[in-house]
């Protein structure tokens, strides 16, 4: 059994993992911006917001970092986001039961703005532009941009954006963090699920 959210956050802070994660996030943001600039692409919000997508996040270190941002918010906003997270989970469960597609705004998206922008997970940072990934021992994967990107820039030649070094560094950090914090359980959580985990386990 894994430690409670508060213990996970404290272990990350104590082990200096948040500083390391911030450095990694800054590096991926820079690389993303450079590639996006080559197309002239800027993500300034669109009707088909990627925050409506059901992204699953898999790292305990990112869970801890998102929750550390969440616990800095005023209590009122936390209550609002928690109640949105409950609604989101209810909708997700219904969509799964009825085998229908799921589209629901992320609970911490406030009128198009991410309330946890500095703490948002890796996939929120990397989504949107074409990319490549070379998983160990497997052929290279090429990924497309988001719908809006493809509509505006889909005809332009690919500007290289390799996610591999970021995934590799994240995986290494995650391994060290899990070993230090004594976390054994697997993570597969949306942002809504992360917030809801606080209700049962407390923060
Ligand atoms: S964490 Fe922020 S950027 Fe990521 S889906 Fe939620 S609102 Fe959007």
mmCIF file of C-alpha atoms and ligand atoms in Angstrom:
data_model
loop_
_atom_site.group_PDB
_atom_site.id
_atom_site.type_symbol
_atom_site.label_atom_id
_atom_site.label_comp_id
_atom_site.label_asym_id
_atom_site.label_seq_id
_atom_site.Cartn_x
_atom_site.Cartn_y
_atom_site.Cartn_z
ATOM 1 C CA UNK A 1 0.000 0.000 0.000
ATOM 2 C CA UNK A 2 1.261 3.477 -0.913
ATOM 3 C CA UNK A 3 1.672 6.392 1.485
ATOM 4 C CA UNK A 4 -1.076 9.042 1.843
ATOM 5 C CA UNK A 5 -0.997 12.072 -0.531
ATOM 6 C CA UNK A 6 0.447 14.346 2.156
ATOM 7 C CA UNK A 7 3.304 11.922 2.816
ATOM 8 C CA UNK A 8 3.943 11.633 -0.928
ATOM 9 C CA UNK A 9 4.124 15.454 -1.278
ATOM 10 C CA UNK A 10 6.375 15.777 1.750
ATOM 11 C CA UNK A 11 8.717 13.050 0.516
ATOM 12 C CA UNK A 12 9.028 14.839 -2.856
ATOM 13 C CA UNK A 13 9.766 18.173 -1.202
ATOM 14 C CA UNK A 14 12.261 16.705 1.215
ATOM 15 C CA UNK A 15 14.104 14.774 -1.482
ATOM 16 C CA UNK A 16 14.411 17.892 -3.664
ATOM 17 C CA UNK A 17 12.412 16.164 -6.384
ATOM 18 C CA UNK A 18 10.190 19.176 -7.040
ATOM 19 C CA UNK A 19 13.235 21.270 -7.950
ATOM 20 C CA UNK A 20 14.408 18.548 -10.313
ATOM 21 C CA UNK A 21 10.940 18.251 -11.840
ATOM 22 C CA UNK A 22 10.732 22.020 -12.348
ATOM 23 C CA UNK A 23 14.035 21.856 -14.253
ATOM 24 C CA UNK A 24 12.706 19.081 -16.476
ATOM 25 C CA UNK A 25 9.434 20.931 -17.097
ATOM 26 C CA UNK A 26 11.388 24.092 -18.018
ATOM 27 C CA UNK A 27 13.498 22.109 -20.515
ATOM 28 C CA UNK A 28 10.434 20.567 -22.159
ATOM 29 C CA UNK A 29 8.631 23.929 -22.279
ATOM 30 C CA UNK A 30 11.659 25.475 -24.038
ATOM 31 C CA UNK A 31 11.913 22.652 -26.585
ATOM 32 C CA UNK A 32 8.156 22.790 -27.197
ATOM 33 C CA UNK A 33 8.213 26.567 -27.724
ATOM 34 C CA UNK A 34 11.141 26.323 -30.139
ATOM 35 C CA UNK A 35 9.368 23.694 -32.258
ATOM 36 C CA UNK A 36 6.023 25.520 -32.089
ATOM 37 C CA UNK A 37 7.716 28.793 -33.120
ATOM 38 C CA UNK A 38 9.079 27.142 -36.234
ATOM 39 C CA UNK A 39 5.490 26.640 -37.401
ATOM 40 C CA UNK A 40 4.239 29.950 -35.995
ATOM 41 C CA UNK A 41 1.878 27.913 -33.787
ATOM 42 C CA UNK A 42 0.666 29.384 -30.543
ATOM 43 C CA UNK A 43 -1.738 27.650 -28.185
ATOM 44 C CA UNK A 44 -3.936 30.503 -27.073
ATOM 45 C CA UNK A 45 -7.063 28.509 -26.440
ATOM 46 C CA UNK A 46 -9.448 27.086 -29.014
ATOM 47 C CA UNK A 47 -12.941 25.635 -29.187
ATOM 48 C CA UNK A 48 -11.522 22.100 -29.160
ATOM 49 C CA UNK A 49 -9.548 22.613 -25.936
ATOM 50 C CA UNK A 50 -7.158 19.780 -25.093
ATOM 51 C CA UNK A 51 -8.300 20.265 -21.480
ATOM 52 C CA UNK A 52 -11.508 18.472 -22.571
ATOM 53 C CA UNK A 53 -9.468 15.355 -23.300
ATOM 54 C CA UNK A 54 -9.321 12.466 -20.853
ATOM 55 C CA UNK A 55 -5.582 12.451 -20.216
ATOM 56 C CA UNK A 56 -4.256 9.776 -17.874
ATOM 57 C CA UNK A 57 -1.105 10.567 -15.902
ATOM 58 C CA UNK A 58 1.149 7.789 -14.662
ATOM 59 C CA UNK A 59 3.804 9.286 -12.418
ATOM 60 C CA UNK A 60 3.685 9.635 -8.652
ATOM 61 C CA UNK A 61 6.094 12.567 -8.778
ATOM 62 C CA UNK A 62 3.738 14.546 -11.032
ATOM 63 C CA UNK A 63 0.804 13.582 -8.808
ATOM 64 C CA UNK A 64 2.715 15.009 -5.829
ATOM 65 C CA UNK A 65 3.614 18.187 -7.700
ATOM 66 C CA UNK A 66 0.073 18.829 -8.905
ATOM 67 C CA UNK A 67 -1.283 18.292 -5.403
ATOM 68 C CA UNK A 68 1.367 20.569 -3.915
ATOM 69 C CA UNK A 69 0.058 23.317 -6.238
ATOM 70 C CA UNK A 70 -3.506 22.455 -5.316
ATOM 71 C CA UNK A 71 -2.871 22.741 -1.599
ATOM 72 C CA UNK A 72 -1.529 26.295 -2.093
ATOM 73 C CA UNK A 73 -4.921 27.441 -3.433
ATOM 74 C CA UNK A 74 -7.396 29.213 -1.163
ATOM 75 C CA UNK A 75 -9.893 26.796 0.476
ATOM 76 C CA UNK A 76 -12.843 28.146 -1.547
ATOM 77 C CA UNK A 77 -11.190 27.407 -4.867
ATOM 78 C CA UNK A 78 -10.170 23.981 -3.677
ATOM 79 C CA UNK A 79 -13.788 23.246 -2.765
ATOM 80 C CA UNK A 80 -14.951 24.425 -6.203
ATOM 81 C CA UNK A 81 -12.398 22.261 -7.998
ATOM 82 C CA UNK A 82 -13.193 19.245 -5.845
ATOM 83 C CA UNK A 83 -16.871 19.525 -6.608
ATOM 84 C CA UNK A 84 -16.077 19.838 -10.347
ATOM 85 C CA UNK A 85 -13.836 16.783 -10.047
ATOM 86 C CA UNK A 86 -16.731 14.785 -8.551
ATOM 87 C CA UNK A 87 -18.986 15.811 -11.457
ATOM 88 C CA UNK A 88 -16.241 14.875 -13.902
ATOM 89 C CA UNK A 89 -15.835 11.400 -12.390
ATOM 90 C CA UNK A 90 -19.612 10.836 -12.428
ATOM 91 C CA UNK A 91 -19.685 11.747 -16.140
ATOM 92 C CA UNK A 92 -16.722 9.520 -16.863
ATOM 93 C CA UNK A 93 -18.344 6.553 -15.108
ATOM 94 C CA UNK A 94 -21.601 7.138 -17.002
ATOM 95 C CA UNK A 95 -19.766 7.404 -20.350
ATOM 96 C CA UNK A 96 -17.948 4.140 -19.622
ATOM 97 C CA UNK A 97 -21.168 2.351 -18.613
ATOM 98 C CA UNK A 98 -22.961 3.577 -21.721
ATOM 99 C CA UNK A 99 -19.872 3.062 -23.899
ATOM 100 C CA UNK A 100 -20.063 6.652 -25.107
ATOM 101 C CA UNK A 101 -17.207 9.042 -25.916
ATOM 102 C CA UNK A 102 -16.080 11.160 -22.965
ATOM 103 C CA UNK A 103 -15.521 14.905 -23.230
ATOM 104 C CA UNK A 104 -15.439 16.895 -19.998
ATOM 105 C CA UNK A 105 -13.489 20.009 -19.100
ATOM 106 C CA UNK A 106 -10.659 19.370 -16.644
ATOM 107 C CA UNK A 107 -11.852 20.485 -13.183
ATOM 108 C CA UNK A 108 -8.997 22.989 -12.729
ATOM 109 C CA UNK A 109 -9.637 24.759 -16.033
ATOM 110 C CA UNK A 110 -11.151 28.144 -15.153
ATOM 111 C CA UNK A 111 -12.723 29.833 -18.191
ATOM 112 C CA UNK A 112 -9.980 28.560 -20.445
ATOM 113 C CA UNK A 113 -7.126 29.129 -17.996
ATOM 114 C CA UNK A 114 -5.365 26.379 -16.092
ATOM 115 C CA UNK A 115 -5.513 27.230 -12.381
ATOM 116 C CA UNK A 116 -2.512 24.939 -11.811
ATOM 117 C CA UNK A 117 -0.534 26.054 -14.866
ATOM 118 C CA UNK A 118 2.897 25.942 -13.208
ATOM 119 C CA UNK A 119 2.055 22.510 -11.783
ATOM 120 C CA UNK A 120 0.380 20.983 -14.843
ATOM 121 C CA UNK A 121 1.609 17.513 -15.800
ATOM 122 C CA UNK A 122 3.924 16.591 -18.670
ATOM 123 C CA UNK A 123 1.280 15.547 -21.174
ATOM 124 C CA UNK A 124 -0.500 18.918 -20.784
ATOM 125 C CA UNK A 125 2.834 20.542 -21.733
ATOM 126 C CA UNK A 126 3.713 18.312 -24.680
ATOM 127 C CA UNK A 127 0.334 17.944 -26.355
ATOM 128 C CA UNK A 128 -0.466 19.904 -29.496
ATOM 129 C CA UNK A 129 2.457 19.720 -31.925
ATOM 130 C CA UNK A 130 3.772 16.814 -34.062
ATOM 131 C CA UNK A 131 6.427 14.795 -32.274
ATOM 132 C CA UNK A 132 8.524 11.666 -32.269
ATOM 133 C CA UNK A 133 9.262 9.102 -29.583
ATOM 134 C CA UNK A 134 11.817 6.289 -29.606
ATOM 135 C CA UNK A 135 10.830 3.755 -26.901
ATOM 136 C CA UNK A 136 13.713 1.425 -25.910
ATOM 137 C CA UNK A 137 13.879 -1.614 -28.190
ATOM 138 C CA UNK A 138 10.906 -0.509 -30.283
ATOM 139 C CA UNK A 139 10.535 1.372 -33.562
ATOM 140 C CA UNK A 140 10.233 5.139 -33.509
ATOM 141 C CA UNK A 141 6.697 6.506 -33.160
ATOM 142 C CA UNK A 142 5.589 9.652 -34.991
ATOM 143 C CA UNK A 143 2.644 11.530 -33.448
ATOM 144 C CA UNK A 144 0.423 14.157 -35.081
ATOM 145 C CA UNK A 145 -0.459 17.575 -33.706
ATOM 146 C CA UNK A 146 -3.834 18.435 -32.155
ATOM 147 C CA UNK A 147 -6.880 19.067 -34.332
ATOM 148 C CA UNK A 148 -6.315 22.812 -34.359
ATOM 149 C CA UNK A 149 -2.642 22.415 -35.210
ATOM 150 C CA UNK A 150 -3.417 20.066 -38.092
ATOM 151 C CA UNK A 151 -6.114 22.423 -39.390
ATOM 152 C CA UNK A 152 -3.763 25.394 -39.454
ATOM 153 C CA UNK A 153 -0.320 23.898 -40.065
ATOM 154 C CA UNK A 154 -0.834 20.292 -41.129
ATOM 155 C CA UNK A 155 0.697 20.982 -44.582
ATOM 156 C CA UNK A 156 3.994 22.340 -43.257
ATOM 157 C CA UNK A 157 7.114 20.138 -43.066
ATOM 158 C CA UNK A 158 7.772 18.481 -39.690
ATOM 159 C CA UNK A 159 9.843 20.559 -37.231
ATOM 160 C CA UNK A 160 11.673 17.965 -35.118
ATOM 161 C CA UNK A 161 10.330 17.599 -31.595
ATOM 162 C CA UNK A 162 11.644 14.523 -29.848
ATOM 163 C CA UNK A 163 9.851 13.601 -26.630
ATOM 164 C CA UNK A 164 12.264 10.730 -25.897
ATOM 165 C CA UNK A 165 14.786 12.522 -23.638
ATOM 166 C CA UNK A 166 11.970 14.014 -21.555
ATOM 167 C CA UNK A 167 10.208 10.673 -21.097
ATOM 168 C CA UNK A 168 13.530 9.023 -20.219
ATOM 169 C CA UNK A 169 14.430 11.651 -17.622
ATOM 170 C CA UNK A 170 10.934 11.528 -16.151
ATOM 171 C CA UNK A 171 11.085 7.718 -15.897
ATOM 172 C CA UNK A 172 14.446 7.861 -14.111
ATOM 173 C CA UNK A 173 13.232 10.491 -11.657
ATOM 174 C CA UNK A 174 10.044 8.506 -11.036
ATOM 175 C CA UNK A 175 12.020 5.339 -10.253
ATOM 176 C CA UNK A 176 14.229 7.147 -7.722
ATOM 177 C CA UNK A 177 11.269 8.945 -6.167
ATOM 178 C CA UNK A 178 9.201 5.773 -5.789
ATOM 179 C CA UNK A 179 12.127 3.966 -4.165
ATOM 180 C CA UNK A 180 12.705 6.807 -1.719
ATOM 181 C CA UNK A 181 9.025 7.407 -0.875
ATOM 182 C CA UNK A 182 8.138 3.687 -0.664
ATOM 183 C CA UNK A 183 5.483 3.853 -3.395
ATOM 184 C CA UNK A 184 4.672 0.548 -5.029
ATOM 185 C CA UNK A 185 1.205 0.999 -6.542
ATOM 186 C CA UNK A 186 0.759 1.917 -10.202
ATOM 187 C CA UNK A 187 -0.676 5.317 -11.121
ATOM 188 C CA UNK A 188 -3.229 5.868 -13.863
ATOM 189 C CA UNK A 189 -5.154 8.969 -12.963
ATOM 190 C CA UNK A 190 -6.853 11.912 -14.592
ATOM 191 C CA UNK A 191 -6.529 15.264 -12.830
ATOM 192 C CA UNK A 192 -10.087 14.757 -11.502
ATOM 193 C CA UNK A 193 -9.067 11.397 -10.021
ATOM 194 C CA UNK A 194 -6.027 12.989 -8.384
ATOM 195 C CA UNK A 195 -8.192 15.589 -6.663
ATOM 196 C CA UNK A 196 -10.749 12.995 -5.609
ATOM 197 C CA UNK A 197 -7.992 10.897 -4.056
ATOM 198 C CA UNK A 198 -7.654 13.708 -1.511
ATOM 199 C CA UNK A 199 -11.188 13.180 -0.318
ATOM 200 C CA UNK A 200 -10.523 9.636 0.700
ATOM 201 C CA UNK A 201 -6.915 9.978 1.785
ATOM 202 C CA UNK A 202 -6.727 13.654 2.846
ATOM 203 C CA UNK A 203 -4.122 16.334 2.188
HETATM 204 S S1 LIG B 1 -4.115 20.395 -15.648
HETATM 205 FE FE1 LIG B 1 -4.372 22.405 -16.628
HETATM 206 S S2 LIG B 1 -3.509 22.178 -18.704
HETATM 207 FE FE2 LIG B 1 -3.845 20.094 -17.893
HETATM 208 S S3 LIG B 1 -5.893 19.483 -18.642
HETATM 209 FE FE3 LIG B 1 -6.170 20.430 -16.586
HETATM 210 S S4 LIG B 1 -6.596 22.613 -17.003
HETATM 211 FE FE4 LIG B 1 -5.722 21.725 -18.877
#
